[in-house]
Amino acid sequence: MTPFLRLKDQHLFVRVFEQAPIGMALLSSDGSFRANSALCSMLGYSESELMNLTIPFVTHPDDLEVDLGLWTKLVQGEIDSYQIEKRYIHKYGDIKWGLLNVTVERDQQGISENDVFISQIADITDQKIREKKIRETEKLTLVGELAAGIAHEIRNPLTSLRGFVQLYQDEDVDGKNKLRHDVMLAEIDRINEIVSELLVLAKPGNETYKLGNIAEILNHVVTLFEGQASLCNILISKELGSNLPAIYCHSSLKQVFINILKNAFESMPNGGQVVIKVKEIDAQLQICFIDQGYGIPQHQLEKIFQPFYTTKETGTGLGLMVSQRIIENHKGKIRIESETGKGTIVEITLPLR
Ligand SMILES: Nc1ncnc2c1ncn2[C@@H]1O[C@H](COP(=O)(O)OP(=O)(O)OP(=O)(O)O)[C@@H](O)[C@H]1O
Ligand SMILES: [Mg+2]
């Protein structure tokens, strides 16, 4: 190669390296390091900052072992390249997914100090987020269909049981067994109610939405919790805005408030306060439940809406998932903010239509 060509190649290479839309880094055993601007912006560091960081520092702990294992094999000459999907940690803590390809240009004289390692990293974060969403939706649909299927199967035999109990009641002319029959009917009705709630998980569509008064619904739900509140030393207070508009809602909305209050209660084993605030903002109704419980650590926050995710010994991990589904059926949003040791805020917004 003439020196001219070498110079031209170098210019070409620098341009390819700098302009590439994917992240690239060069590392040689003597410690020299170059990173292109795509890699710098993907990870949030300047080139000089990156130079002083180690692979473990910018790698998600769960992906470190695989990456370092392959890296070691590459350095020791067992393999010449590898490709993996791994998570990086951005300067500000976000997780970035990368498709990493590492190859080595070995020194022709076999001096390993002169080997150059070439890493190329395509940012596949958006794709990974999309995939995760699809998986979650599939899981949700499956759980929903399962629950709705079971609920449906339970309702039919329940109807005949109820019919027979009523028959016994009619035959019990002197009313000797009235109490027993009443209890049995009430319990059957309770099962029916629970099962109907599960049916909410199935596709919306045949649900009837009626104009309802949110304050009334909340008052009713709070009444249900009064007994438990005094037992657990919990105070529920309400701050309801004046002239709250009626909204279109389904009977399942009550279940959402029950689930949220139940969680708030369970987070305060030593008592405390739950504040429920309702106000109208920007053509929406905002309902906040603020507790003083143990809170939710950051790493759990992203999982709490997943089906069967629970941190409780006797929890099923369906409460929030069902609630989210119901709120989405109402075209609303549910958002949770939390600070460990301080408490949790569940914010629901429902559109006024
Ligand atoms: N107000 C809260 N305070 C603290 N942690 C909460 C709160 N609300 C939810 N969580 C956390 O979110 C998880 C999921 O809640 P979710 O209501 O879906 O299920 P669960 O309460 O565990 O079980 P269940 O199906 O009986 O409601 C809980 O296990 C808990 O770790
Ligand atoms: Mg719950």
mmCIF file of C-alpha atoms and ligand atoms in Angstrom:
data_model
loop_
_atom_site.group_PDB
_atom_site.id
_atom_site.type_symbol
_atom_site.label_atom_id
_atom_site.label_comp_id
_atom_site.label_asym_id
_atom_site.label_seq_id
_atom_site.Cartn_x
_atom_site.Cartn_y
_atom_site.Cartn_z
ATOM 1 C CA MET A 1 0.000 0.000 0.000
ATOM 2 C CA THR A 2 1.356 3.435 -0.842
ATOM 3 C CA PRO A 3 1.405 5.982 1.968
ATOM 4 C CA PHE A 4 -1.104 8.026 -0.079
ATOM 5 C CA LEU A 5 -3.624 5.231 -0.065
ATOM 6 C CA ARG A 6 -3.103 4.591 3.574
ATOM 7 C CA LEU A 7 -3.837 8.215 4.331
ATOM 8 C CA LYS A 8 -6.964 8.096 2.165
ATOM 9 C CA ASP A 9 -8.108 4.914 3.895
ATOM 10 C CA GLN A 10 -7.610 6.550 7.224
ATOM 11 C CA HIS A 11 -9.751 9.547 6.270
ATOM 12 C CA LEU A 12 -12.377 7.229 4.897
ATOM 13 C CA PHE A 13 -12.351 5.148 8.016
ATOM 14 C CA VAL A 14 -12.627 8.146 10.327
ATOM 15 C CA ARG A 15 -15.626 9.369 8.349
ATOM 16 C CA VAL A 16 -17.357 5.992 8.441
ATOM 17 C CA PHE A 17 -16.628 5.709 12.155
ATOM 18 C CA GLU A 18 -17.806 9.187 13.070
ATOM 19 C CA GLN A 19 -20.892 9.319 10.840
ATOM 20 C CA ALA A 20 -22.175 5.819 11.547
ATOM 21 C CA PRO A 21 -25.704 5.784 12.953
ATOM 22 C CA ILE A 22 -24.787 2.855 15.194
ATOM 23 C CA GLY A 23 -22.451 2.992 18.163
ATOM 24 C CA MET A 24 -18.851 1.945 17.590
ATOM 25 C CA ALA A 25 -15.813 1.650 19.811
ATOM 26 C CA LEU A 26 -12.213 0.631 19.217
ATOM 27 C CA LEU A 27 -10.116 -0.699 22.026
ATOM 28 C CA SER A 28 -6.586 -1.969 21.952
ATOM 29 C CA SER A 29 -4.785 -3.984 24.567
ATOM 30 C CA ASP A 30 -2.404 -1.088 25.221
ATOM 31 C CA GLY A 31 -5.400 0.835 26.580
ATOM 32 C CA SER A 32 -6.130 3.234 23.727
ATOM 33 C CA PHE A 33 -9.805 3.785 23.157
ATOM 34 C CA ARG A 34 -12.052 5.527 20.641
ATOM 35 C CA ALA A 35 -15.847 5.801 20.696
ATOM 36 C CA ASN A 36 -17.968 7.396 17.981
ATOM 37 C CA SER A 37 -20.659 9.972 18.626
ATOM 38 C CA ALA A 38 -23.539 7.511 18.150
ATOM 39 C CA LEU A 39 -22.219 5.440 21.067
ATOM 40 C CA CYS A 40 -21.656 8.553 23.170
ATOM 41 C CA SER A 41 -25.212 9.739 22.651
ATOM 42 C CA MET A 42 -26.657 6.262 23.210
ATOM 43 C CA LEU A 43 -24.998 6.024 26.632
ATOM 44 C CA GLY A 44 -25.047 9.717 27.530
ATOM 45 C CA TYR A 45 -21.295 10.080 28.122
ATOM 46 C CA SER A 46 -18.624 12.058 26.281
ATOM 47 C CA GLU A 47 -15.821 10.084 24.670
ATOM 48 C CA SER A 48 -13.366 11.008 27.416
ATOM 49 C CA GLU A 49 -15.867 10.000 30.099
ATOM 50 C CA LEU A 50 -16.455 6.655 28.377
ATOM 51 C CA MET A 51 -12.732 6.032 28.188
ATOM 52 C CA ASN A 52 -12.526 5.965 31.989
ATOM 53 C CA LEU A 53 -15.489 3.603 32.448
ATOM 54 C CA THR A 54 -15.373 -0.173 32.590
ATOM 55 C CA ILE A 55 -17.684 -2.627 30.816
ATOM 56 C CA PRO A 56 -19.312 -3.663 34.149
ATOM 57 C CA PHE A 57 -20.069 -0.007 34.887
ATOM 58 C CA VAL A 58 -22.147 0.534 31.760
ATOM 59 C CA THR A 59 -23.619 -2.984 31.602
ATOM 60 C CA HIS A 60 -26.837 -4.170 33.233
ATOM 61 C CA PRO A 61 -25.804 -6.561 36.041
ATOM 62 C CA ASP A 62 -27.975 -9.371 34.627
ATOM 63 C CA ASP A 63 -26.107 -9.294 31.285
ATOM 64 C CA LEU A 64 -22.607 -8.880 32.626
ATOM 65 C CA GLU A 65 -21.656 -12.523 33.066
ATOM 66 C CA VAL A 66 -22.455 -13.509 29.479
ATOM 67 C CA ASP A 67 -20.728 -10.452 28.023
ATOM 68 C CA LEU A 68 -17.574 -10.761 30.116
ATOM 69 C CA GLY A 69 -17.411 -14.510 29.480
ATOM 70 C CA LEU A 70 -17.399 -13.997 25.718
ATOM 71 C CA TRP A 71 -15.048 -11.026 25.988
ATOM 72 C CA THR A 72 -12.538 -13.130 27.915
ATOM 73 C CA LYS A 73 -12.694 -15.863 25.262
ATOM 74 C CA LEU A 74 -12.098 -13.253 22.562
ATOM 75 C CA VAL A 75 -9.134 -11.721 24.383
ATOM 76 C CA GLN A 76 -7.637 -15.151 25.036
ATOM 77 C CA GLY A 77 -7.953 -16.059 21.361
ATOM 78 C CA GLU A 78 -10.541 -18.836 21.776
ATOM 79 C CA ILE A 79 -13.020 -17.033 19.500
ATOM 80 C CA ASP A 80 -12.681 -14.282 16.890
ATOM 81 C CA SER A 81 -16.002 -12.528 17.325
ATOM 82 C CA TYR A 82 -19.292 -12.629 19.170
ATOM 83 C CA GLN A 83 -22.746 -11.075 18.950
ATOM 84 C CA ILE A 84 -25.253 -10.680 21.761
ATOM 85 C CA GLU A 85 -28.239 -8.600 22.781
ATOM 86 C CA LYS A 86 -27.457 -6.866 26.032
ATOM 87 C CA ARG A 87 -28.646 -4.048 28.233
ATOM 88 C CA TYR A 88 -26.539 -0.974 28.875
ATOM 89 C CA ILE A 89 -27.048 1.584 31.591
ATOM 90 C CA HIS A 90 -27.295 5.163 30.371
ATOM 91 C CA LYS A 91 -25.568 7.902 32.351
ATOM 92 C CA TYR A 92 -28.937 8.919 33.858
ATOM 93 C CA GLY A 93 -29.877 5.382 34.813
ATOM 94 C CA ASP A 94 -32.140 4.440 31.888
ATOM 95 C CA ILE A 95 -31.773 0.999 30.409
ATOM 96 C CA LYS A 96 -30.687 0.847 26.771
ATOM 97 C CA TRP A 97 -30.878 -2.336 24.739
ATOM 98 C CA GLY A 98 -28.043 -2.908 22.307
ATOM 99 C CA LEU A 99 -27.248 -5.498 19.684
ATOM 100 C CA LEU A 100 -23.529 -5.841 20.260
ATOM 101 C CA ASN A 101 -21.060 -7.294 17.819
ATOM 102 C CA VAL A 102 -17.416 -7.559 18.836
ATOM 103 C CA THR A 103 -14.583 -8.651 16.557
ATOM 104 C CA VAL A 104 -10.852 -8.521 16.859
ATOM 105 C CA GLU A 105 -8.177 -7.497 14.398
ATOM 106 C CA ARG A 106 -5.221 -9.534 15.593
ATOM 107 C CA ASP A 107 -1.678 -8.346 15.247
ATOM 108 C CA GLN A 108 0.027 -10.033 12.306
ATOM 109 C CA GLN A 109 3.127 -10.741 14.326
ATOM 110 C CA GLY A 110 1.038 -12.298 17.060
ATOM 111 C CA ILE A 111 1.813 -9.607 19.607
ATOM 112 C CA SER A 112 -1.411 -9.661 21.561
ATOM 113 C CA GLU A 113 -0.811 -6.159 23.000
ATOM 114 C CA ASN A 114 -1.342 -4.868 19.467
ATOM 115 C CA ASP A 115 -4.719 -6.560 18.931
ATOM 116 C CA VAL A 116 -7.553 -4.130 18.242
ATOM 117 C CA PHE A 117 -11.091 -4.902 19.392
ATOM 118 C CA ILE A 118 -13.969 -3.481 17.408
ATOM 119 C CA SER A 119 -17.376 -3.159 19.075
ATOM 120 C CA GLN A 120 -20.455 -2.192 17.106
ATOM 121 C CA ILE A 121 -23.674 -1.547 18.971
ATOM 122 C CA ALA A 122 -27.063 -0.998 17.377
ATOM 123 C CA ASP A 123 -29.573 0.673 19.694
ATOM 124 C CA ILE A 124 -32.553 -1.718 19.755
ATOM 125 C CA THR A 125 -34.281 -0.192 22.795
ATOM 126 C CA ASP A 126 -37.451 0.829 20.914
ATOM 127 C CA GLN A 127 -37.801 -2.609 19.383
ATOM 128 C CA LYS A 128 -37.372 -4.265 22.799
ATOM 129 C CA ILE A 129 -40.002 -1.998 24.379
ATOM 130 C CA ARG A 130 -42.422 -2.845 21.576
ATOM 131 C CA GLU A 131 -41.778 -6.560 21.983
ATOM 132 C CA LYS A 132 -42.324 -6.332 25.729
ATOM 133 C CA LYS A 133 -45.628 -4.490 25.233
ATOM 134 C CA ILE A 134 -46.825 -7.158 22.803
ATOM 135 C CA ARG A 135 -45.864 -9.949 25.222
ATOM 136 C CA GLU A 136 -47.665 -8.214 28.074
ATOM 137 C CA THR A 137 -50.783 -7.650 26.023
ATOM 138 C CA GLU A 138 -50.768 -11.301 25.016
ATOM 139 C CA LYS A 139 -50.353 -12.372 28.625
ATOM 140 C CA LEU A 140 -53.158 -10.050 29.660
ATOM 141 C CA THR A 141 -55.491 -11.297 26.986
ATOM 142 C CA LEU A 142 -54.745 -14.860 27.986
ATOM 143 C CA VAL A 143 -55.352 -14.234 31.676
ATOM 144 C CA GLY A 144 -58.488 -12.317 30.814
ATOM 145 C CA GLU A 145 -59.896 -15.040 28.656
ATOM 146 C CA LEU A 146 -59.000 -17.675 31.217
ATOM 147 C CA ALA A 147 -60.630 -15.803 34.080
ATOM 148 C CA ALA A 148 -63.696 -14.970 32.033
ATOM 149 C CA GLY A 149 -64.004 -18.590 30.900
ATOM 150 C CA ILE A 150 -63.835 -19.899 34.458
ATOM 151 C CA ALA A 151 -66.241 -17.239 35.671
ATOM 152 C CA HIS A 152 -68.714 -18.232 33.031
ATOM 153 C CA GLU A 153 -68.473 -21.917 33.983
ATOM 154 C CA ILE A 154 -69.086 -21.125 37.639
ATOM 155 C CA ARG A 155 -72.127 -18.977 37.020
ATOM 156 C CA ASN A 156 -74.276 -21.677 35.460
ATOM 157 C CA PRO A 157 -74.148 -24.263 38.275
ATOM 158 C CA LEU A 158 -74.517 -21.402 40.712
ATOM 159 C CA THR A 159 -77.819 -20.449 39.144
ATOM 160 C CA SER A 160 -79.254 -23.926 39.700
ATOM 161 C CA LEU A 161 -77.945 -23.975 43.292
ATOM 162 C CA ARG A 162 -79.661 -20.685 43.945
ATOM 163 C CA GLY A 163 -82.887 -21.990 42.449
ATOM 164 C CA PHE A 164 -82.898 -25.031 44.760
ATOM 165 C CA VAL A 165 -82.165 -23.015 47.860
ATOM 166 C CA GLN A 166 -85.078 -20.783 46.971
ATOM 167 C CA LEU A 167 -87.242 -23.853 46.565
ATOM 168 C CA TYR A 168 -86.274 -25.064 50.044
ATOM 169 C CA GLN A 169 -87.083 -21.638 51.357
ATOM 170 C CA ASP A 170 -90.534 -21.741 49.817
ATOM 171 C CA GLU A 171 -91.167 -25.207 51.293
ATOM 172 C CA ASP A 172 -90.057 -24.070 54.730
ATOM 173 C CA VAL A 173 -93.538 -22.753 55.556
ATOM 174 C CA ASP A 174 -93.021 -22.228 59.276
ATOM 175 C CA GLY A 175 -89.719 -20.447 58.578
ATOM 176 C CA LYS A 176 -87.740 -22.743 60.899
ATOM 177 C CA ASN A 177 -84.701 -22.649 58.625
ATOM 178 C CA LYS A 178 -85.106 -19.111 57.384
ATOM 179 C CA LEU A 179 -81.762 -17.920 58.744
ATOM 180 C CA ARG A 180 -79.846 -20.748 57.076
ATOM 181 C CA HIS A 181 -81.539 -20.168 53.751
ATOM 182 C CA ASP A 182 -80.911 -16.461 53.930
ATOM 183 C CA VAL A 183 -77.226 -17.012 54.632
ATOM 184 C CA MET A 184 -76.942 -19.504 51.775
ATOM 185 C CA LEU A 185 -78.631 -17.132 49.337
ATOM 186 C CA ALA A 186 -76.472 -14.225 50.456
ATOM 187 C CA GLU A 187 -73.306 -16.308 50.039
ATOM 188 C CA ILE A 188 -74.343 -17.497 46.588
ATOM 189 C CA ASP A 189 -75.025 -13.892 45.610
ATOM 190 C CA ARG A 190 -71.587 -12.946 46.893
ATOM 191 C CA ILE A 191 -69.920 -15.630 44.756
ATOM 192 C CA ASN A 192 -71.923 -14.382 41.816
ATOM 193 C CA GLU A 193 -70.687 -10.863 42.428
ATOM 194 C CA ILE A 194 -67.038 -11.914 42.563
ATOM 195 C CA VAL A 195 -67.416 -14.017 39.468
ATOM 196 C CA SER A 196 -69.034 -11.123 37.617
ATOM 197 C CA GLU A 197 -66.007 -9.028 38.460
ATOM 198 C CA LEU A 198 -63.766 -11.594 36.816
ATOM 199 C CA LEU A 199 -65.887 -11.354 33.702
ATOM 200 C CA VAL A 200 -64.737 -7.752 33.403
ATOM 201 C CA LEU A 201 -61.398 -9.135 32.279
ATOM 202 C CA ALA A 202 -62.947 -10.387 29.100
ATOM 203 C CA LYS A 203 -63.275 -8.070 26.164
ATOM 204 C CA PRO A 204 -65.341 -4.983 26.823
ATOM 205 C CA GLY A 205 -68.291 -4.440 24.571
ATOM 206 C CA ASN A 206 -71.393 -5.814 26.176
ATOM 207 C CA GLU A 207 -70.849 -3.605 29.204
ATOM 208 C CA THR A 208 -73.397 -0.949 29.940
ATOM 209 C CA TYR A 209 -72.071 2.446 30.900
ATOM 210 C CA LYS A 210 -74.350 4.721 32.829
ATOM 211 C CA LEU A 211 -74.031 8.291 34.020
ATOM 212 C CA GLY A 212 -72.855 8.007 37.579
ATOM 213 C CA ASN A 213 -71.844 10.198 40.455
ATOM 214 C CA ILE A 214 -68.265 9.520 41.464
ATOM 215 C CA ALA A 215 -68.729 10.922 44.966
ATOM 216 C CA GLU A 216 -71.596 8.514 45.580
ATOM 217 C CA ILE A 217 -69.589 5.530 44.356
ATOM 218 C CA LEU A 218 -66.624 6.512 46.527
ATOM 219 C CA ASN A 219 -68.814 7.050 49.568
ATOM 220 C CA HIS A 220 -70.259 3.608 49.101
ATOM 221 C CA VAL A 221 -66.824 1.996 48.784
ATOM 222 C CA VAL A 222 -65.505 3.842 51.830
ATOM 223 C CA THR A 223 -68.469 2.526 53.850
ATOM 224 C CA LEU A 224 -67.359 -1.000 52.976
ATOM 225 C CA PHE A 225 -63.962 -0.279 54.538
ATOM 226 C CA GLU A 226 -65.168 1.449 57.686
ATOM 227 C CA GLY A 227 -65.168 -1.634 59.879
ATOM 228 C CA GLN A 228 -61.687 -2.666 58.844
ATOM 229 C CA ALA A 229 -60.427 0.901 59.120
ATOM 230 C CA SER A 230 -61.246 1.188 62.788
ATOM 231 C CA LEU A 231 -59.804 -2.267 63.433
ATOM 232 C CA CYS A 232 -56.541 -1.335 61.689
ATOM 233 C CA ASN A 233 -56.334 2.161 63.089
ATOM 234 C CA ILE A 234 -56.673 3.727 59.656
ATOM 235 C CA LEU A 235 -58.354 7.014 58.946
ATOM 236 C CA ILE A 236 -59.931 7.549 55.529
ATOM 237 C CA SER A 237 -60.581 11.149 54.620
ATOM 238 C CA LYS A 238 -62.172 12.516 51.482
ATOM 239 C CA GLU A 239 -61.610 15.804 49.730
ATOM 240 C CA LEU A 240 -64.291 15.921 47.070
ATOM 241 C CA GLY A 241 -64.455 18.980 44.848
ATOM 242 C CA SER A 242 -67.781 20.788 44.693
ATOM 243 C CA ASN A 243 -70.163 20.289 41.760
ATOM 244 C CA LEU A 244 -68.349 17.263 40.427
ATOM 245 C CA PRO A 245 -69.803 16.371 37.034
ATOM 246 C CA ALA A 246 -71.391 12.975 36.463
ATOM 247 C CA ILE A 247 -69.378 10.591 34.321
ATOM 248 C CA TYR A 248 -70.175 7.591 32.208
ATOM 249 C CA CYS A 249 -69.093 4.588 34.199
ATOM 250 C CA HIS A 250 -69.557 0.877 34.510
ATOM 251 C CA SER A 251 -70.384 -0.904 37.750
ATOM 252 C CA SER A 252 -66.842 -2.360 37.695
ATOM 253 C CA LEU A 253 -65.405 1.044 38.597
ATOM 254 C CA LYS A 254 -66.293 0.286 42.203
ATOM 255 C CA GLN A 255 -63.968 -2.713 42.048
ATOM 256 C CA VAL A 256 -61.067 -0.429 41.097
ATOM 257 C CA PHE A 257 -61.565 1.728 44.169
ATOM 258 C CA ILE A 258 -61.885 -1.386 46.331
ATOM 259 C CA ASN A 259 -58.626 -2.826 44.953
ATOM 260 C CA ILE A 260 -56.738 0.417 45.503
ATOM 261 C CA LEU A 261 -58.034 0.935 49.019
ATOM 262 C CA LYS A 262 -57.263 -2.691 49.847
ATOM 263 C CA ASN A 263 -53.655 -2.145 48.714
ATOM 264 C CA ALA A 264 -53.442 1.078 50.730
ATOM 265 C CA PHE A 265 -54.709 -0.725 53.833
ATOM 266 C CA GLU A 266 -52.293 -3.601 53.341
ATOM 267 C CA SER A 267 -49.402 -1.147 53.054
ATOM 268 C CA MET A 268 -50.124 0.324 56.485
ATOM 269 C CA PRO A 269 -50.039 -2.582 58.956
ATOM 270 C CA ASN A 270 -49.525 -0.130 61.809
ATOM 271 C CA GLY A 271 -52.272 2.235 60.787
ATOM 272 C CA GLY A 272 -52.174 5.643 59.173
ATOM 273 C CA GLN A 273 -54.180 7.800 56.866
ATOM 274 C CA VAL A 274 -55.620 7.442 53.377
ATOM 275 C CA VAL A 275 -56.708 10.605 51.633
ATOM 276 C CA ILE A 276 -59.023 10.428 48.632
ATOM 277 C CA LYS A 277 -59.061 13.571 46.513
ATOM 278 C CA VAL A 278 -61.364 14.143 43.576
ATOM 279 C CA LYS A 279 -61.315 17.170 41.319
ATOM 280 C CA GLU A 280 -62.122 18.214 37.805
ATOM 281 C CA ILE A 281 -59.200 19.319 35.607
ATOM 282 C CA ASP A 282 -59.076 19.864 31.855
ATOM 283 C CA ALA A 283 -62.306 18.033 31.032
ATOM 284 C CA GLN A 284 -61.168 15.122 33.159
ATOM 285 C CA LEU A 285 -61.986 13.805 36.563
ATOM 286 C CA GLN A 286 -58.905 13.183 38.661
ATOM 287 C CA ILE A 287 -59.161 10.779 41.572
ATOM 288 C CA CYS A 288 -56.139 10.370 43.855
ATOM 289 C CA PHE A 289 -55.633 7.858 46.639
ATOM 290 C CA ILE A 290 -52.773 8.877 48.899
ATOM 291 C CA ASP A 291 -51.564 6.477 51.563
ATOM 292 C CA GLN A 292 -48.812 6.599 54.169
ATOM 293 C CA GLY A 293 -47.752 3.000 53.674
ATOM 294 C CA TYR A 294 -44.401 1.339 53.118
ATOM 295 C CA GLY A 295 -44.310 2.426 49.478
ATOM 296 C CA ILE A 296 -43.023 0.644 46.389
ATOM 297 C CA PRO A 297 -39.313 0.490 45.502
ATOM 298 C CA GLN A 298 -38.407 1.818 42.046
ATOM 299 C CA HIS A 299 -37.481 -1.597 40.626
ATOM 300 C CA GLN A 300 -40.906 -2.985 41.552
ATOM 301 C CA LEU A 301 -42.884 -0.063 40.181
ATOM 302 C CA GLU A 302 -42.548 -1.232 36.600
ATOM 303 C CA LYS A 303 -43.907 -4.678 37.458
ATOM 304 C CA ILE A 304 -46.917 -3.979 39.640
ATOM 305 C CA PHE A 305 -49.423 -3.960 36.772
ATOM 306 C CA GLN A 306 -48.280 -7.337 35.511
ATOM 307 C CA PRO A 307 -50.626 -10.259 36.101
ATOM 308 C CA PHE A 308 -49.737 -12.317 39.184
ATOM 309 C CA TYR A 309 -47.032 -9.912 40.328
ATOM 310 C CA THR A 310 -47.288 -9.730 44.093
ATOM 311 C CA THR A 311 -44.980 -9.081 47.032
ATOM 312 C CA LYS A 312 -47.551 -10.318 49.514
ATOM 313 C CA GLU A 313 -47.683 -13.768 51.032
ATOM 314 C CA THR A 314 -51.369 -14.204 50.335
ATOM 315 C CA GLY A 315 -51.706 -11.828 47.370
ATOM 316 C CA THR A 316 -52.767 -12.975 43.933
ATOM 317 C CA GLY A 317 -51.232 -10.035 42.091
ATOM 318 C CA LEU A 318 -54.326 -9.353 40.047
ATOM 319 C CA GLY A 319 -55.722 -6.284 41.814
ATOM 320 C CA LEU A 320 -53.860 -3.613 39.864
ATOM 321 C CA MET A 321 -53.988 -5.464 36.585
ATOM 322 C CA VAL A 322 -57.771 -5.764 36.787
ATOM 323 C CA SER A 323 -58.007 -2.124 37.846
ATOM 324 C CA GLN A 324 -55.896 -0.983 34.926
ATOM 325 C CA ARG A 325 -58.022 -2.976 32.532
ATOM 326 C CA ILE A 326 -61.229 -1.451 33.922
ATOM 327 C CA ILE A 327 -59.825 2.085 33.762
ATOM 328 C CA GLU A 328 -58.679 1.528 30.177
ATOM 329 C CA ASN A 329 -62.174 0.319 29.317
ATOM 330 C CA HIS A 330 -63.327 3.701 30.618
ATOM 331 C CA LYS A 331 -60.764 5.388 28.319
ATOM 332 C CA GLY A 332 -58.986 6.634 31.417
ATOM 333 C CA LYS A 333 -55.480 6.327 32.832
ATOM 334 C CA ILE A 334 -54.027 4.996 36.061
ATOM 335 C CA ARG A 335 -50.635 6.111 37.303
ATOM 336 C CA ILE A 336 -48.730 5.248 40.463
ATOM 337 C CA GLU A 337 -46.088 7.263 42.234
ATOM 338 C CA SER A 338 -44.404 5.981 45.318
ATOM 339 C CA GLU A 339 -41.627 6.617 47.750
ATOM 340 C CA THR A 340 -40.445 3.839 50.033
ATOM 341 C CA GLY A 341 -41.112 4.576 53.663
ATOM 342 C CA LYS A 342 -43.340 7.522 52.805
ATOM 343 C CA GLY A 343 -46.315 6.258 50.876
ATOM 344 C CA THR A 344 -48.006 5.795 47.557
ATOM 345 C CA ILE A 345 -50.207 7.926 45.329
ATOM 346 C CA VAL A 346 -52.539 6.235 42.881
ATOM 347 C CA GLU A 347 -53.870 8.717 40.360
ATOM 348 C CA ILE A 348 -56.800 7.884 38.107
ATOM 349 C CA THR A 349 -57.993 10.212 35.387
ATOM 350 C CA LEU A 350 -61.294 9.624 33.661
ATOM 351 C CA PRO A 351 -62.499 11.617 30.679
ATOM 352 C CA LEU A 352 -65.753 13.563 30.942
ATOM 353 C CA ARG A 353 -67.789 12.655 27.936
HETATM 354 N N1 LIG B 1 -50.523 1.269 48.013
HETATM 355 C C1 LIG B 1 -49.498 0.417 47.893
HETATM 356 N N2 LIG B 1 -48.450 0.469 48.754
HETATM 357 C C2 LIG B 1 -47.406 -0.387 48.623
HETATM 358 N N3 LIG B 1 -47.306 -1.350 47.700
HETATM 359 C C3 LIG B 1 -48.308 -1.466 46.816
HETATM 360 C C4 LIG B 1 -49.454 -0.597 46.853
HETATM 361 N N4 LIG B 1 -50.272 -0.958 45.838
HETATM 362 C C5 LIG B 1 -49.677 -1.986 45.192
HETATM 363 N N5 LIG B 1 -48.495 -2.306 45.766
HETATM 364 C C6 LIG B 1 -47.552 -3.342 45.319
HETATM 365 O O1 LIG B 1 -47.985 -3.825 44.056
HETATM 366 C C7 LIG B 1 -48.169 -5.241 44.093
HETATM 367 C C8 LIG B 1 -49.295 -5.623 43.158
HETATM 368 O O2 LIG B 1 -50.536 -5.142 43.646
HETATM 369 P P1 LIG B 1 -51.881 -5.880 43.262
HETATM 370 O O3 LIG B 1 -53.003 -5.180 43.932
HETATM 371 O O4 LIG B 1 -51.936 -6.040 41.783
HETATM 372 O O5 LIG B 1 -51.691 -7.334 43.852
HETATM 373 P P2 LIG B 1 -51.682 -7.784 45.385
HETATM 374 O O6 LIG B 1 -52.219 -6.683 46.247
HETATM 375 O O7 LIG B 1 -50.349 -8.290 45.707
HETATM 376 O O8 LIG B 1 -52.699 -9.004 45.361
HETATM 377 P P3 LIG B 1 -54.293 -8.923 45.115
HETATM 378 O O9 LIG B 1 -54.505 -9.623 43.816
HETATM 379 O O10 LIG B 1 -54.853 -9.621 46.279
HETATM 380 O O11 LIG B 1 -54.674 -7.482 45.046
HETATM 381 C C9 LIG B 1 -48.399 -5.551 45.548
HETATM 382 O O12 LIG B 1 -48.032 -6.885 45.863
HETATM 383 C C10 LIG B 1 -47.511 -4.530 46.252
HETATM 384 O O13 LIG B 1 -46.168 -4.966 46.276
HETATM 385 MG MG MG B 2 -54.018 -5.725 45.771
#
